[in-house]
Coordinates of C-alpha atoms and ligand atoms in Angstrom, one line a residue:
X1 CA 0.0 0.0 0.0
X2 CA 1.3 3.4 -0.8
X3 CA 1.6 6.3 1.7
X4 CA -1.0 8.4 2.2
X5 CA 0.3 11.7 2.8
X6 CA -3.1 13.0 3.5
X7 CA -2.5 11.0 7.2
X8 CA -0.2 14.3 8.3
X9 CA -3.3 16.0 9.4
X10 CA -4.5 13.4 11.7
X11 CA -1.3 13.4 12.5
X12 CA -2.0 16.7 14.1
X13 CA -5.4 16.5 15.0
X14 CA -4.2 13.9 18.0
X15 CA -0.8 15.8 18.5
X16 CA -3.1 18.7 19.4
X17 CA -4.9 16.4 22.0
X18 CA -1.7 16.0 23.6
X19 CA -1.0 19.8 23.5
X20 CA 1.2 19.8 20.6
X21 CA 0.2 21.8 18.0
X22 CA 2.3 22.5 14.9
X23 CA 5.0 25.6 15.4
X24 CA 4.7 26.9 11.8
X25 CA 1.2 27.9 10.1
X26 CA -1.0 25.0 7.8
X27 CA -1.3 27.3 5.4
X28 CA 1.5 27.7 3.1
X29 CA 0.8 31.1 2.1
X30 CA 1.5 32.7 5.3
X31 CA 4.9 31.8 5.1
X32 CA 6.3 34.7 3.6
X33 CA 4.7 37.2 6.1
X34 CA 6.5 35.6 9.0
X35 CA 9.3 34.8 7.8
X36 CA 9.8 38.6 6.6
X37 CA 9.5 39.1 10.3
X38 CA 12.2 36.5 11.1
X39 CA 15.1 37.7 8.3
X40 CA 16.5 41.1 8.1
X41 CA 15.2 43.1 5.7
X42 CA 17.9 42.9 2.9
X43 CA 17.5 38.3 2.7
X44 CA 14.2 38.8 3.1
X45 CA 13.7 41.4 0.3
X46 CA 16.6 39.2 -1.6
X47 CA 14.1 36.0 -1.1
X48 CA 10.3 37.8 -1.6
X49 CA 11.9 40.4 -3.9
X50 CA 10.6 39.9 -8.3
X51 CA 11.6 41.5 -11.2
X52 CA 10.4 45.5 -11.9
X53 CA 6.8 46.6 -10.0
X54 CA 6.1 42.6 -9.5
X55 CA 3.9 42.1 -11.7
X56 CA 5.3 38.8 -13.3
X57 CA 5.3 37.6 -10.1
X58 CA 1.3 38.7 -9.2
X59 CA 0.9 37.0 -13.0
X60 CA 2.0 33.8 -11.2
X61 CA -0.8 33.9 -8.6
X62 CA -3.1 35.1 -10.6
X63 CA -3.1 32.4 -13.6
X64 CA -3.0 29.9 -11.0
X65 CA -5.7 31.1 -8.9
X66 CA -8.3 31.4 -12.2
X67 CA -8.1 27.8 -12.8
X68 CA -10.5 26.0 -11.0
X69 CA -11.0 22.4 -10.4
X70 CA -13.8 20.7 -10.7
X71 CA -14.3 17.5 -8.6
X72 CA -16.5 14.1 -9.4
X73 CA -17.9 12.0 -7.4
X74 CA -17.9 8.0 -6.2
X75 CA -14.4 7.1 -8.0
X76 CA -13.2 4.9 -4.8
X77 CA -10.4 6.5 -4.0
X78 CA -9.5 4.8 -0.7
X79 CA -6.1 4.0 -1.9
X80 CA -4.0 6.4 -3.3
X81 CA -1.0 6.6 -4.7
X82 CA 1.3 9.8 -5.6
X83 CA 4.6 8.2 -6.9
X84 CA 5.3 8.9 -10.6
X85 CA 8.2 8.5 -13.2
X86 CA 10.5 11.5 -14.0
X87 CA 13.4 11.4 -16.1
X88 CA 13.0 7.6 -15.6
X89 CA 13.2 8.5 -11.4
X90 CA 10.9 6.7 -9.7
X91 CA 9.6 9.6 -7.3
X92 CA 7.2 9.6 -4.5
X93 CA 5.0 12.1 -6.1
X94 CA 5.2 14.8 -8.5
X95 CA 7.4 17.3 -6.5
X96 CA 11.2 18.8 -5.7
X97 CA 12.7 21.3 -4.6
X98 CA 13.9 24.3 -6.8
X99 CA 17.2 25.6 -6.9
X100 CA 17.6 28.5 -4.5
X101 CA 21.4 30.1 -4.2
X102 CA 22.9 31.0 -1.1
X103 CA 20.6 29.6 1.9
X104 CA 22.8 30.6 4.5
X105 CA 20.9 34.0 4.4
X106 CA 18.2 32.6 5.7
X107 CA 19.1 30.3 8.3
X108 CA 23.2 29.1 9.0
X109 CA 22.4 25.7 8.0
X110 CA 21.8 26.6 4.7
X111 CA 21.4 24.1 1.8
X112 CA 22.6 20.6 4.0
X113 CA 19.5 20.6 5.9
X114 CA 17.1 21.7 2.9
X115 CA 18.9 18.5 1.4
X116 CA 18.4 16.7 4.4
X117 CA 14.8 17.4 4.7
X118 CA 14.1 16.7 1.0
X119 CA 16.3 13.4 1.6
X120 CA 13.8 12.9 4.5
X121 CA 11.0 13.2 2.3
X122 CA 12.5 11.5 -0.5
X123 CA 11.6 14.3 -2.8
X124 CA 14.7 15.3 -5.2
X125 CA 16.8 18.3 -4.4
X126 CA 18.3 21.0 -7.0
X127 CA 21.2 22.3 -5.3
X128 CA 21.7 25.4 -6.8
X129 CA 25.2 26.6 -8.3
X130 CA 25.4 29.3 -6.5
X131 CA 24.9 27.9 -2.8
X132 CA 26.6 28.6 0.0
X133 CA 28.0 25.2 0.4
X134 CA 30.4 23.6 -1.4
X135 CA 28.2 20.8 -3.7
X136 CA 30.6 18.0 -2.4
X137 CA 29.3 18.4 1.0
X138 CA 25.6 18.4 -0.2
X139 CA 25.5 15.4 -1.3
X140 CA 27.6 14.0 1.9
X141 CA 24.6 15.2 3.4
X142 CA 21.8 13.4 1.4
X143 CA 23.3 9.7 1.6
X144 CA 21.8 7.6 -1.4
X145 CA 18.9 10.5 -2.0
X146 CA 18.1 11.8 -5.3
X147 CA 19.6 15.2 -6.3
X148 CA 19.9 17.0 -9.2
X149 CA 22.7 19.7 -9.9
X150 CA 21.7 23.4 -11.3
X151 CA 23.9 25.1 -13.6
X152 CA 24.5 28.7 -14.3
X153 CA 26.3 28.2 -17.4
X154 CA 29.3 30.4 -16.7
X155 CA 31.3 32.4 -19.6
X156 CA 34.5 30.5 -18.5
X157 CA 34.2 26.7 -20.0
X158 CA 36.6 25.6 -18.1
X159 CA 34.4 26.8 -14.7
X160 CA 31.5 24.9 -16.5
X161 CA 33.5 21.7 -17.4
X162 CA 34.6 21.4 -13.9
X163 CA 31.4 21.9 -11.9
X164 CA 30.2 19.0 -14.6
X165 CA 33.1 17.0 -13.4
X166 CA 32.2 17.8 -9.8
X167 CA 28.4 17.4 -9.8
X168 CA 28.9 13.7 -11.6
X169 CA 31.5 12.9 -8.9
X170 CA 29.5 13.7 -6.1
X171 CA 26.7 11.4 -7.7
X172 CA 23.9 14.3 -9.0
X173 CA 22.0 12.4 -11.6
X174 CA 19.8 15.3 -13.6
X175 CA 21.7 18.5 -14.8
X176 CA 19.0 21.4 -14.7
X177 CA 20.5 24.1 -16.9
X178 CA 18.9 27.7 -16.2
X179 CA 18.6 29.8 -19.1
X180 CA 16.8 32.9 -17.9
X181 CA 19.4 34.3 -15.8
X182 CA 22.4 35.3 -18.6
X183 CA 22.1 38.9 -16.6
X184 CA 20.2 39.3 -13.2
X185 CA 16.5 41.0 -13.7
X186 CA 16.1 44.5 -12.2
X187 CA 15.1 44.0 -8.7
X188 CA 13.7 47.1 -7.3
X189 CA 13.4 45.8 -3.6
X190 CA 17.6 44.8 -3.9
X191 CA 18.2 47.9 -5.5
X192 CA 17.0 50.6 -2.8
X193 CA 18.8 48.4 -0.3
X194 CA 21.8 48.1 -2.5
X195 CA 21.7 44.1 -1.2
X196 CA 22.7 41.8 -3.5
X197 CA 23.9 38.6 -1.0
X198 CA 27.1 38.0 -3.0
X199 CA 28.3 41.6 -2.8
X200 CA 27.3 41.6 1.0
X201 CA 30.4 39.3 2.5
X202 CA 27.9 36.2 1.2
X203 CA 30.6 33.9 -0.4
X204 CA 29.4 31.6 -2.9
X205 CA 31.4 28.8 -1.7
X206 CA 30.5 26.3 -4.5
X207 CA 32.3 28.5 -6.7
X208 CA 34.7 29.5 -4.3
X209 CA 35.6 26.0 -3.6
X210 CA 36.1 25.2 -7.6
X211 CA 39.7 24.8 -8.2
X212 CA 38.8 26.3 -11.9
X213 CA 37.1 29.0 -10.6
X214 CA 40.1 30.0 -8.3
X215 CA 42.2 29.5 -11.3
X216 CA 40.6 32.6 -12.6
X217 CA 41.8 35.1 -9.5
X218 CA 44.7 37.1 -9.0
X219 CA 45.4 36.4 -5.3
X220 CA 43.8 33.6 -3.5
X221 CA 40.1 33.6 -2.1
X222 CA 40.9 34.5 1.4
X223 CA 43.4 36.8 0.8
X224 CA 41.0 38.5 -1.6
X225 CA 37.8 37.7 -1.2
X226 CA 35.8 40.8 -2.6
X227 CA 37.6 40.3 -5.6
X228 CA 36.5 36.5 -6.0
X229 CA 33.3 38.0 -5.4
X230 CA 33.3 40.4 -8.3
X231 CA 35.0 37.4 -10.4
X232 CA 31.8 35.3 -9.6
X233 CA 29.0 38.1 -10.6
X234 CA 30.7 38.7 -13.3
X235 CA 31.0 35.2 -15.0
X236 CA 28.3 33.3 -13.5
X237 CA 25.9 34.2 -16.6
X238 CA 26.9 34.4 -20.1
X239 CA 24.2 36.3 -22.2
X240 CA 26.2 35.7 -25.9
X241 CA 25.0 32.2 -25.8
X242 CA 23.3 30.8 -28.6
X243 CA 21.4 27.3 -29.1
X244 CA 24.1 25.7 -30.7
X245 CA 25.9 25.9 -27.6
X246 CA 24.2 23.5 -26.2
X247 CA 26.1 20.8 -27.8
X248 CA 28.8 21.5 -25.3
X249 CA 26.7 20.5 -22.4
X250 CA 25.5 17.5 -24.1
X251 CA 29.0 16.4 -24.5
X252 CA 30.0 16.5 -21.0
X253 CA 27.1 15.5 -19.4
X254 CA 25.6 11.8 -19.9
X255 CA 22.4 12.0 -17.8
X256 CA 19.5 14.2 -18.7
X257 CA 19.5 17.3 -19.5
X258 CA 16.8 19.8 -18.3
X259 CA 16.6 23.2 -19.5
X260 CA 14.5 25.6 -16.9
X261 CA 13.4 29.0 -17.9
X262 CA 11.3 28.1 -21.3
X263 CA 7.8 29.7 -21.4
X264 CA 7.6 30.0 -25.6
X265 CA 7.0 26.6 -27.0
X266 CA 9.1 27.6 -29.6
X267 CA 11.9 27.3 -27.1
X268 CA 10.8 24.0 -26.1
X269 CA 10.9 22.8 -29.9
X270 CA 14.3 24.1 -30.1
X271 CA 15.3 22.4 -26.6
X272 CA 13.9 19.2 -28.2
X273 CA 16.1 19.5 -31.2
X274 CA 18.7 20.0 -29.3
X275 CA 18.7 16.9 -27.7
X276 CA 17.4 17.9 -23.9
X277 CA 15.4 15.8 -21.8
X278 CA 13.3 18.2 -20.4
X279 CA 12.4 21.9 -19.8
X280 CA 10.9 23.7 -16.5
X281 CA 8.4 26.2 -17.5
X282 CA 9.1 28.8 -15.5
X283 CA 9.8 32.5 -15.4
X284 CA 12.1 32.1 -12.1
X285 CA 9.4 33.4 -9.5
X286 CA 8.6 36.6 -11.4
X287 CA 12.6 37.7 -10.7
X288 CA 14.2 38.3 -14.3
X289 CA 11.4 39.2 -16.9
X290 CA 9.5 42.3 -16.0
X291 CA 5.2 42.4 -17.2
X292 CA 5.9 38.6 -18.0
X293 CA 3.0 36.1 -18.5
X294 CA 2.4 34.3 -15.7
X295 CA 4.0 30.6 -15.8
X296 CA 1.1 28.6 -15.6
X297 CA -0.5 30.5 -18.7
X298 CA 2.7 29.2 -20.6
X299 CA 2.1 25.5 -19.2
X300 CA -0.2 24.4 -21.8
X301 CA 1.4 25.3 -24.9
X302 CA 4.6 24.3 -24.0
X303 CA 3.2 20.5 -23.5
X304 CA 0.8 20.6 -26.5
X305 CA 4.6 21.7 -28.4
X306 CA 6.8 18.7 -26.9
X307 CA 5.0 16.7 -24.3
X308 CA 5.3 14.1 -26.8
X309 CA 9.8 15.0 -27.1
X310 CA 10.3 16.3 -23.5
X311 CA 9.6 15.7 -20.0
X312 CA 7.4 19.2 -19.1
X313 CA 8.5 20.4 -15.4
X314 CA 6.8 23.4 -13.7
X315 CA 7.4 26.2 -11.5
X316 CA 6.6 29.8 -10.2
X317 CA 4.1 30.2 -7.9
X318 CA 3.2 27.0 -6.6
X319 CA 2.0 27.8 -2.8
X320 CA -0.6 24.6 -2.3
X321 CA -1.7 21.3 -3.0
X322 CA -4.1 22.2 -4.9
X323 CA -1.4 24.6 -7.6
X324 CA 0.3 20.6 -8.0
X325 CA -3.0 19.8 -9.1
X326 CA -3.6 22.2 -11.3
X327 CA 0.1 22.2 -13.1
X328 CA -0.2 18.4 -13.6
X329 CA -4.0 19.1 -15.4
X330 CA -2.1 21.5 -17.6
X331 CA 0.0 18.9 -18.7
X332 CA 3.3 19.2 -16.1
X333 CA 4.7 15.6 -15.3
X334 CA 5.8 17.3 -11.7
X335 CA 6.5 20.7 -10.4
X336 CA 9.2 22.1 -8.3
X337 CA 9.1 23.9 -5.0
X338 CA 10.3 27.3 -4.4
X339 CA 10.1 30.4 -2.4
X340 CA 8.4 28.1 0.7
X341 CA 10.5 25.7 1.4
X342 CA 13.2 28.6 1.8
X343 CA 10.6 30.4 4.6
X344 CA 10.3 26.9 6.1
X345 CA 14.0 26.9 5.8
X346 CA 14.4 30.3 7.7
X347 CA 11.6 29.7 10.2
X348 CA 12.9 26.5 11.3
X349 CA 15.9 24.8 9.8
X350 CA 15.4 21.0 8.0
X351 CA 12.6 21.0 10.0
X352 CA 10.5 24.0 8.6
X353 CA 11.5 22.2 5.2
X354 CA 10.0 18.7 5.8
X355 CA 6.9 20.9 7.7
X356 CA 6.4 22.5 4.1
X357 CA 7.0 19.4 2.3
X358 CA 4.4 17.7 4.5
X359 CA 1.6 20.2 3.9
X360 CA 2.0 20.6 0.5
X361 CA 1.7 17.0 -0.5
X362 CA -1.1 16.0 2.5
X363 CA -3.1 19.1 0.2
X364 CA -2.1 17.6 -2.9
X365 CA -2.9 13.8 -2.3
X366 CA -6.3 15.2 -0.3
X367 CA -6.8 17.5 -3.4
X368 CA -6.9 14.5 -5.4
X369 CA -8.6 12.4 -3.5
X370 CA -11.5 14.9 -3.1
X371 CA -11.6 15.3 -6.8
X372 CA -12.2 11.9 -7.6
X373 CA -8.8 10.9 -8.4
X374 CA -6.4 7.7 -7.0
X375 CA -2.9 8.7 -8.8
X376 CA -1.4 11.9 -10.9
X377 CA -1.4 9.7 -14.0
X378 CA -5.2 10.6 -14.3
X379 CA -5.5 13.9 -13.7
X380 CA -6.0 16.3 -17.0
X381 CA -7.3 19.3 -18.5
X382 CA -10.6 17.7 -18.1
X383 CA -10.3 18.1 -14.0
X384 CA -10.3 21.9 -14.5
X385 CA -13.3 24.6 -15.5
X386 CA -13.8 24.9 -19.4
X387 CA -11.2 22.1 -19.9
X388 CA -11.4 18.9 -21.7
X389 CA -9.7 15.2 -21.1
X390 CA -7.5 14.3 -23.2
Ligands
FMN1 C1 16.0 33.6 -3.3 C2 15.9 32.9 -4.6 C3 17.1 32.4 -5.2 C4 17.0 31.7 -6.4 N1 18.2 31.1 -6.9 C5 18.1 30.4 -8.0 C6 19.3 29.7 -8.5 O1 20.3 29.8 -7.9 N2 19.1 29.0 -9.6 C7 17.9 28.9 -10.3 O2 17.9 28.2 -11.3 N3 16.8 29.4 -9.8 C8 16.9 30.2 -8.7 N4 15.7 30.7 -8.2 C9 14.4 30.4 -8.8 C10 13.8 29.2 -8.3 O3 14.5 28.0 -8.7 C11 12.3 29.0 -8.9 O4 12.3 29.1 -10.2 C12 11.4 30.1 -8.3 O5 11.7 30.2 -6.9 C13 10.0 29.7 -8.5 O6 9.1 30.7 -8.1 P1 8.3 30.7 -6.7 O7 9.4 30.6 -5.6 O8 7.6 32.0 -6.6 O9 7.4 29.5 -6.7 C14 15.8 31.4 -7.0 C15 14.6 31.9 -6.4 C16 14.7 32.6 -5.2 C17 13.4 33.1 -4.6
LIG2 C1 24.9 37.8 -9.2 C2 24.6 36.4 -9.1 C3 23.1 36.1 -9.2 C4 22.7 34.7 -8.9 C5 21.3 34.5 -9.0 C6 20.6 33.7 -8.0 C7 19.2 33.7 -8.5 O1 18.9 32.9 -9.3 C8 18.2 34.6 -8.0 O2 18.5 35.5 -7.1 O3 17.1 34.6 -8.5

């Protein structure tokens, strides 16, 4: 029999009769406000902060939150079960947790015990390329769990062949290659703070710790380490890239390939062609593109393009159980976590992470169940207002 996440909340219910009622709120979406009262105000502007007046990131909410499901009725759905097949991964349901750079803003910790809690969970972690922690000791962290490595695909190849070298070592199994960051997005909450983590003592020590990354540097990292700073912000991106380019990573990198960032299913065509795996649809939390369509309007298109060619992944926005509903009935094989784990992460270490973990697949599985459904595999445009099944 499969686990029924849904079980958390009686979980709860009879923890409460003992007196123990959870520390951090149910409800997903009130993350941000506390944690904004936990951080300083420059991580916490870094972490809530989007692109220009936010309206990419409202756009998120918004197409999200005009889909509406539409349940049925006496489907026996006493056993459920949430696992599903990414990237030929055999996950225990249709969720992981985005790549999110420098963590130990948030909470000292940083990205070991999001890893840990993921691990704990047995959802796949991204660890970003920019953490805070070298990726060697990540993965020390997570045992035998699944993790995937993001790359910012830096202007030096030699930077880029050895973090492939590294990640493969260390025994990450998906590369995730983000595409919509060749320069940062203009952040206005950053800006009037001046706060930008990297330029604020925050040392990336993934890069930091690369030994073709130090190559680069005049004088080394400690002696220096403003300079390595300004060495990392200004090759971590490399906006004169082109498609072909892609070939290089292909090369160097046997396991899949997913490219994250692709909202034109154009894009997606052109990620198929190039031999990719996959693509996230995703406009990176509203942070880079300024008055850009909201994620989930993209969703569809971009699966009708190449859900045939490409494994479709989704993010931006996704607060509840019900958003993992909704992505996978716009066509999304599984969705990845963002902006709450890191509020779990600052309200409460690993265990604020497995707390949002928790919640957001007990909503998902009771989402489904209450909709008349057993497993993802069966959930479709049809489950939504105005849609049809496939
Ligand atoms: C503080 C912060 C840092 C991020 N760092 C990275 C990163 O290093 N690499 C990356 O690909 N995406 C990064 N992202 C984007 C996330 O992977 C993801 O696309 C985004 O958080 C989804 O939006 P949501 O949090 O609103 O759901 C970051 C997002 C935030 C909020
Ligand atoms: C100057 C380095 C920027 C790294 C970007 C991290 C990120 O993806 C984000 O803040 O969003």
């Amino acid at each position: 029999m499969a686990k029924h996440w849904a079980d958390f909340q009686y979980e709860i219910y009879l923890g409460g009769m003992g007196g123990a009622v959870p520390r951090l709120p149910m409800d997903l979406t009130r993350l941000e406000e506390l944690a904004e009262h936990r951080l300083d105000a420059g991580p916490a502007g870094y972490v809530a902060g989007s692109a220009g007046n936010g309206s990419t990131a409202r756009a998120n909410r918004e197409a999200l939150e005009r889909h509406r499901i539409v349940p049925r009725l006496l489907r026996d759905v006493g056993e459920r079960d949430l696992s599903v097949e990414v990237l030929g991964r055999a996950l225990p349901a249709p969720v992981a947790l985005a790549p999110v750079g420098v963590l130990s803003i948030v909470h000292p910790e940083a990205e070991p015990a999001a890893a840990r809690a993921a691990a704990a969970q047995g959802v796949p972690y991204i660890l970003s390329s920019a953490s805070s922690t070298p990726m060697e000791q990540v993965a020390e962290a997570m045992g035998d769990a699944e993790r995937w490595f993001q790359l910012y695909w830096a202007k030096d190849r030699e930077v880029t062949r050895s973090f492939l070298e590294r990640a493969k070592g260390a025994g990450y199994s998906v590369l995730v290659v983000t595409l919509d960051t060749p320069l940062l997005g203009w952040r206005p909450r950053d800006l009037e703070r001046a706060y930008l983590p990297f330029l604020h003592g925050v040392g990336t020590a993934n890069y930091f710790s690369d030994p073709a990354f130090r190559a680069g540097l005049d004088k080394p990292v400690h002696e220096d380490p403003n300079a390595a700073v300004l060495h990392f912000a200004g090759m971590f991106g490399d906006p004169g890239k082109t498609w072909p380019d892609l070939a290089f990573l292909r090369e160097h990198w046997d396991g899949p390939i997913v490219l994250k960032g692709v909202l034109h299913p154009d894009d997606a065509r052109l990620a198929a062609d190039a031999g990719m795996d996959g693509v996230v649809v995703s406009n990176h939390g509203g942070r880079q593109v300024a008055g850009g369509v909201g994620a989930a309007d993209a969703l569809a298109d971009v699966v009708r393009a190449v859900g045939d060619r490409l494994t479709v992944l989704f993010d931006s926005g996704v607060r509840t159980g019900d958003d993992v509903f909704k992505a996978l009935a716009l066509g999304a094989s599984a969705v990845l976590l963002g902006r709450p784990y890191v509020y779990g992460l600052a309200l409460d270490g690993q265990a604020g992470v497995e707390h949002v973990v928790r919640c957001l697949l007990a909503e998902f599985d009771l989402t489904l169940a209450l909709s008349g459904h057993r497993a993802p595999g069966s959930v479709d445009a049809g489950c939504l207002a105005g849609g049809t099944s496939s």
